[in-house]
PDB file of C-alpha atoms (C1' of nucleotides) in Angstrom:
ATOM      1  CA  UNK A  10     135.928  75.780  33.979  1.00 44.00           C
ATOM      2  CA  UNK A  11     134.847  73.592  31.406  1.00 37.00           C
ATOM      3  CA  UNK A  12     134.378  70.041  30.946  1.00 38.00           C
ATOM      4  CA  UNK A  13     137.548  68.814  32.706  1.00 40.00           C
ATOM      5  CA  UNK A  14     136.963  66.171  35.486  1.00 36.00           C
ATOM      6  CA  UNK A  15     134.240  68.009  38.046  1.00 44.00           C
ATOM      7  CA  UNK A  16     135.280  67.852  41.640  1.00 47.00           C
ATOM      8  CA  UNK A  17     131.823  68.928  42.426  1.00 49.00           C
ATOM      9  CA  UNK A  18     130.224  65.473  42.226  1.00 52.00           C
ATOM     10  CA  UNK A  19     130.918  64.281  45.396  1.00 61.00           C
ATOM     11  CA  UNK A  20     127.572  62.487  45.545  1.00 77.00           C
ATOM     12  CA  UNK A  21     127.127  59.537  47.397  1.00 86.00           C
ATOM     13  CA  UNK A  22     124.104  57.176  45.838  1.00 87.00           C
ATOM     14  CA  UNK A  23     123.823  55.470  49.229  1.00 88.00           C
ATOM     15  CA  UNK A  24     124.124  58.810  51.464  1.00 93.00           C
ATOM     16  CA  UNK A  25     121.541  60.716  48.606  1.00 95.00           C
ATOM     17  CA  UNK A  26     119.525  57.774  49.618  1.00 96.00           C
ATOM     18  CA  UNK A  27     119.401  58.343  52.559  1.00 97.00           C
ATOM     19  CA  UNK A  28     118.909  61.761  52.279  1.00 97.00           C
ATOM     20  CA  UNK A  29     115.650  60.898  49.941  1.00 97.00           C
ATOM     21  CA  UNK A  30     113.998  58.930  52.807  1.00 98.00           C
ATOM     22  CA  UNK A  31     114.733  61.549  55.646  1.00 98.00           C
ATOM     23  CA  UNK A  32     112.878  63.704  53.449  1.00 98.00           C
ATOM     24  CA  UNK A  33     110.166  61.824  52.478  1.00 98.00           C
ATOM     25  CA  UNK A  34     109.635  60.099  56.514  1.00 98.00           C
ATOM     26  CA  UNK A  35     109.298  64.500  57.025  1.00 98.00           C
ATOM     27  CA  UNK A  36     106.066  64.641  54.336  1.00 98.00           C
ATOM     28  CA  UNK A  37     104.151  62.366  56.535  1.00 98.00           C
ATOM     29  CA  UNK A  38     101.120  64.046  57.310  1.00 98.00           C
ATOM     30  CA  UNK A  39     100.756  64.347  61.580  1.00 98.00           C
ATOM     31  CA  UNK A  40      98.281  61.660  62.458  1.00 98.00           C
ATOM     32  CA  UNK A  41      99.124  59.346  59.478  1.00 98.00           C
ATOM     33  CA  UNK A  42     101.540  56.258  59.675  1.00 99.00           C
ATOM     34  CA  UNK A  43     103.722  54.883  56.631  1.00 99.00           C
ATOM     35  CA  UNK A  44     105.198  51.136  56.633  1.00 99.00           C
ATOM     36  CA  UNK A  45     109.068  50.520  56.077  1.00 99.00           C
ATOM     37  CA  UNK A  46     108.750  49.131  52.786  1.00 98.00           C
ATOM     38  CA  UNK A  47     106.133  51.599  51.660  1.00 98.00           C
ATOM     39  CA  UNK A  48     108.818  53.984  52.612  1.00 98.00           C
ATOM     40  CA  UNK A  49     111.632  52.483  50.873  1.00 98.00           C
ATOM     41  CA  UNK A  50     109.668  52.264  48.132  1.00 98.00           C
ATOM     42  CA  UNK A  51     109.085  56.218  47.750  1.00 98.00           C
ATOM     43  CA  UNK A  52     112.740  56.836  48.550  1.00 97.00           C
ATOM     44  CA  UNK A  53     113.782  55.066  45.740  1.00 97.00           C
ATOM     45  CA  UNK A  54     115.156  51.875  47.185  1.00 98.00           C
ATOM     46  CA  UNK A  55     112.105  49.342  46.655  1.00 98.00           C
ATOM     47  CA  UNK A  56     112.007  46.341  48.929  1.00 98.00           C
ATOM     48  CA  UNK A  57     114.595  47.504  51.329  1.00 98.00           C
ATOM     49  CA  UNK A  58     112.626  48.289  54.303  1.00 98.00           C
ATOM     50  CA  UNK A  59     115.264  46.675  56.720  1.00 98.00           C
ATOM     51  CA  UNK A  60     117.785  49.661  55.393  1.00 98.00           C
ATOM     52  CA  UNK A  61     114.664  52.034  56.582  1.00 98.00           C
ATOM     53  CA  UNK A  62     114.946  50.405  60.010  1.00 98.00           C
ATOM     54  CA  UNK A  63     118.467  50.544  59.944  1.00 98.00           C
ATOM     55  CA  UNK A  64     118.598  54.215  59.196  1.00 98.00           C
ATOM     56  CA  UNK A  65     116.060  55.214  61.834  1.00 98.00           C
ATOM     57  CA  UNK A  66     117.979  53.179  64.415  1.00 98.00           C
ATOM     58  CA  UNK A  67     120.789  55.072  63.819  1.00 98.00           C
ATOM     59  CA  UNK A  68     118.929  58.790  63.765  1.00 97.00           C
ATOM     60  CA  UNK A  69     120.060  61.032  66.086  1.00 94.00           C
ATOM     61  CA  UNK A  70     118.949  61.193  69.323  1.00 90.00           C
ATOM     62  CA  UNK A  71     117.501  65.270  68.776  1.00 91.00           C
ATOM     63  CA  UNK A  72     116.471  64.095  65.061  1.00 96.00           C
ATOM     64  CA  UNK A  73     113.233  65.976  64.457  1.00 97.00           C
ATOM     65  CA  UNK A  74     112.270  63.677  61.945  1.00 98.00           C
ATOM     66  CA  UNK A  75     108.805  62.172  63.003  1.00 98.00           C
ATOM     67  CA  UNK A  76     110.348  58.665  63.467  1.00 98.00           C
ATOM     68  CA  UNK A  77     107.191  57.480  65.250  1.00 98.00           C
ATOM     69  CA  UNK A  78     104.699  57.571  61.932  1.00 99.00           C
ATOM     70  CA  UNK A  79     106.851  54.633  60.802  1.00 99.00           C
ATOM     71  CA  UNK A  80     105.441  51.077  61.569  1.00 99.00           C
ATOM     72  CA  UNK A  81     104.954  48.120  59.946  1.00 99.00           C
ATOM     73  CA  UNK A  82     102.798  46.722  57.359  1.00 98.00           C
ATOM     74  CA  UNK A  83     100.598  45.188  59.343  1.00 98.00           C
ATOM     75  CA  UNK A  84     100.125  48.011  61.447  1.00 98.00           C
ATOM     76  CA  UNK A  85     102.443  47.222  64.429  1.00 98.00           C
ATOM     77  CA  UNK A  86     105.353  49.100  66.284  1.00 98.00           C
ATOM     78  CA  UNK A  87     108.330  47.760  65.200  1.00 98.00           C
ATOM     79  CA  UNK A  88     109.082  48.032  69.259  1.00 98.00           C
ATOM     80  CA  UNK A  89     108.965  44.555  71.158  1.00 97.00           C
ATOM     81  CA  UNK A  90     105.682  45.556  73.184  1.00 96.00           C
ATOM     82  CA  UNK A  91     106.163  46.763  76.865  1.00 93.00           C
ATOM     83  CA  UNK A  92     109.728  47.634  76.001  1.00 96.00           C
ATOM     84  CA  UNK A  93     110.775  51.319  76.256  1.00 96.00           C
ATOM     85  CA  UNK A  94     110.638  52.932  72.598  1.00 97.00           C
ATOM     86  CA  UNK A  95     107.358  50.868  72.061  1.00 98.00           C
ATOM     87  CA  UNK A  96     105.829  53.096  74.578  1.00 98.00           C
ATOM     88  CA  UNK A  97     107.930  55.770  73.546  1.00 98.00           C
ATOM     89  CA  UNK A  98     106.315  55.833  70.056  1.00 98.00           C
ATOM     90  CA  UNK A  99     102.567  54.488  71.175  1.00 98.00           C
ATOM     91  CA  UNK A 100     102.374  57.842  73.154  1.00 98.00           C
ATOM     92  CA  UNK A 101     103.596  59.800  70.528  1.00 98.00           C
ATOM     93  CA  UNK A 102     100.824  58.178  68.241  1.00 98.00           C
ATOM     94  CA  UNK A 103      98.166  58.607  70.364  1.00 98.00           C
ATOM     95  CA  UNK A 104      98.715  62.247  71.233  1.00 98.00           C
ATOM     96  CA  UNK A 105      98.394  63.294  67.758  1.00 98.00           C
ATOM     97  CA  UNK A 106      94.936  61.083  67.514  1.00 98.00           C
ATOM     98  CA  UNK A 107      96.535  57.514  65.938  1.00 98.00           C
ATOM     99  CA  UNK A 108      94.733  54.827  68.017  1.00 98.00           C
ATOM    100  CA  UNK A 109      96.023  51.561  68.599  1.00 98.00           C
ATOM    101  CA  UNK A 110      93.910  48.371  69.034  1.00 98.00           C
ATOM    102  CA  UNK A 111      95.699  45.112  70.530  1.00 97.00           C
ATOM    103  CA  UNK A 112      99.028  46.586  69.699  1.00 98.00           C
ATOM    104  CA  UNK A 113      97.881  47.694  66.072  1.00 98.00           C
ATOM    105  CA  UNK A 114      97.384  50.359  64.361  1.00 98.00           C
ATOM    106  CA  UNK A 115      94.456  50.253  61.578  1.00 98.00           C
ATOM    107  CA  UNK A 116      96.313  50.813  58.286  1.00 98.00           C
ATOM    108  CA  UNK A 117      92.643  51.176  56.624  1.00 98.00           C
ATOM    109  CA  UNK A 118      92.407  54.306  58.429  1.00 98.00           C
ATOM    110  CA  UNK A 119      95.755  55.358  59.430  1.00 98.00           C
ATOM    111  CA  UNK A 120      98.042  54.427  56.475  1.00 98.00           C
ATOM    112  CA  UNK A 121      99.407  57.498  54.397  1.00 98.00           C
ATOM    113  CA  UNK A 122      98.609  58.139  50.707  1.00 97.00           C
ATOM    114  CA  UNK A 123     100.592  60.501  48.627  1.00 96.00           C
TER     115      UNK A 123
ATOM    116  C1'  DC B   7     134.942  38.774  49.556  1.00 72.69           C
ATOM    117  C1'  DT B   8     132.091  35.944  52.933  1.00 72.69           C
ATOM    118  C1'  DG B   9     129.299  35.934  56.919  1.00 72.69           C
ATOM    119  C1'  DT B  10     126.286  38.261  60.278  1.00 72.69           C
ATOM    120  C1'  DT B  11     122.735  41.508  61.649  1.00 72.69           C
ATOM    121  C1'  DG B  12     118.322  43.822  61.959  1.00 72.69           C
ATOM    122  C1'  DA B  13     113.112  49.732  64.251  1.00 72.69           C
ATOM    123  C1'  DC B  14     111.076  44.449  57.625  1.00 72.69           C
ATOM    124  C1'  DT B  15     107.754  41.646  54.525  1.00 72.69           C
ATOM    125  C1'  DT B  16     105.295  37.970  52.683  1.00 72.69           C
ATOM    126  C1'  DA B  17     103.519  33.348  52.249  1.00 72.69           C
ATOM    127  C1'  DG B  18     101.886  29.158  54.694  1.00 72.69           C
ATOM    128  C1'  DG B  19     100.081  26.525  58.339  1.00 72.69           C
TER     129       DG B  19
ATOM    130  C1'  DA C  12      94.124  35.884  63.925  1.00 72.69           C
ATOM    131  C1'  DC C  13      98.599  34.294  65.643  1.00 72.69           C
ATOM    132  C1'  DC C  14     103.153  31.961  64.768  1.00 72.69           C
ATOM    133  C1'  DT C  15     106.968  30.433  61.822  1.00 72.69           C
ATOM    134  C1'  DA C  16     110.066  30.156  57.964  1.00 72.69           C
ATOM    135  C1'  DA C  17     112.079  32.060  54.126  1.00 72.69           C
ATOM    136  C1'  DG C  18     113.091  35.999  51.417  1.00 72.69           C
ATOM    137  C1'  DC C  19     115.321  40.575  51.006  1.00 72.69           C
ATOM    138  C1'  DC C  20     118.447  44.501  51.178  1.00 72.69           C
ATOM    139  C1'  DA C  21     122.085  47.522  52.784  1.00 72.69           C
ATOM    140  C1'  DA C  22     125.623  48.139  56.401  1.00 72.69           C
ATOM    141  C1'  DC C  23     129.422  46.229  58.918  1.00 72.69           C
ATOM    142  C1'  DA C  24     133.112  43.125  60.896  1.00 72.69           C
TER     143       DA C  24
END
DNA sequence: CTGTTGACTTAGG
DNA sequence: ACCTAAGCCAACA
């Protein structure tokens, strides 16, 4: 084969993407947190932390991505409080030593650096 | 192509 | 420190 027209680059920028941020959400250290944006930001698709909540609303259910060390900047669940995944995630925090103060996290302590 | 949506973020009050 | 408004970006109808 030489340098005809490659069927072998079937590669999707936006699906790569993705792929990028599934991978980097998976480096997060247990008992750190990341923010949206500061994730967005190491996958390669600065300010778009809404696409990082997108894509983790649409993970599947048996995902074993560790969905719960993402929060926000300011160190809250991205859960409406007392609603069903912000427990969901709160418990998984706390059982791998993240504390939570009034709802918040402290990104001081908590926040992961690469 | 335009408008809407949302597991966000930042600046102001 | 809490609330609001505006900004932002990709996905979707």
């Amino acid at each position: 084969m030489s340098t005809d027209h490659n069927t072998s680059e079937p590669i999707d920028p936006r699906e790569l993407a993705r792929l990028q941020l599934y991978q980097t959400i998976a480096a997060i250290p247990e008992g750190n947190v990341a923010s949206y944006g500061q994730l967005a930001d190491l996958a390669g698709q600065t300010g778009a932390a809404r696409w990082v909540g997108y894509c983790l609303r649409h993970l599947p259910k048996d995902s074993s991505l560790p969905w719960h060390r993402v929060i926000t900047s300011s160190g809250k669940l991205a859960f409406a409080e007392q609603s069903e995944g912000y427990w969901r995630q709160r418990n998984l925090l706390e059982s791998e030593g993240v504390t939570l103060r009034n709802h918040k996290v402290n990104m001081t302590t908590y926040r992961w650096q690469p």
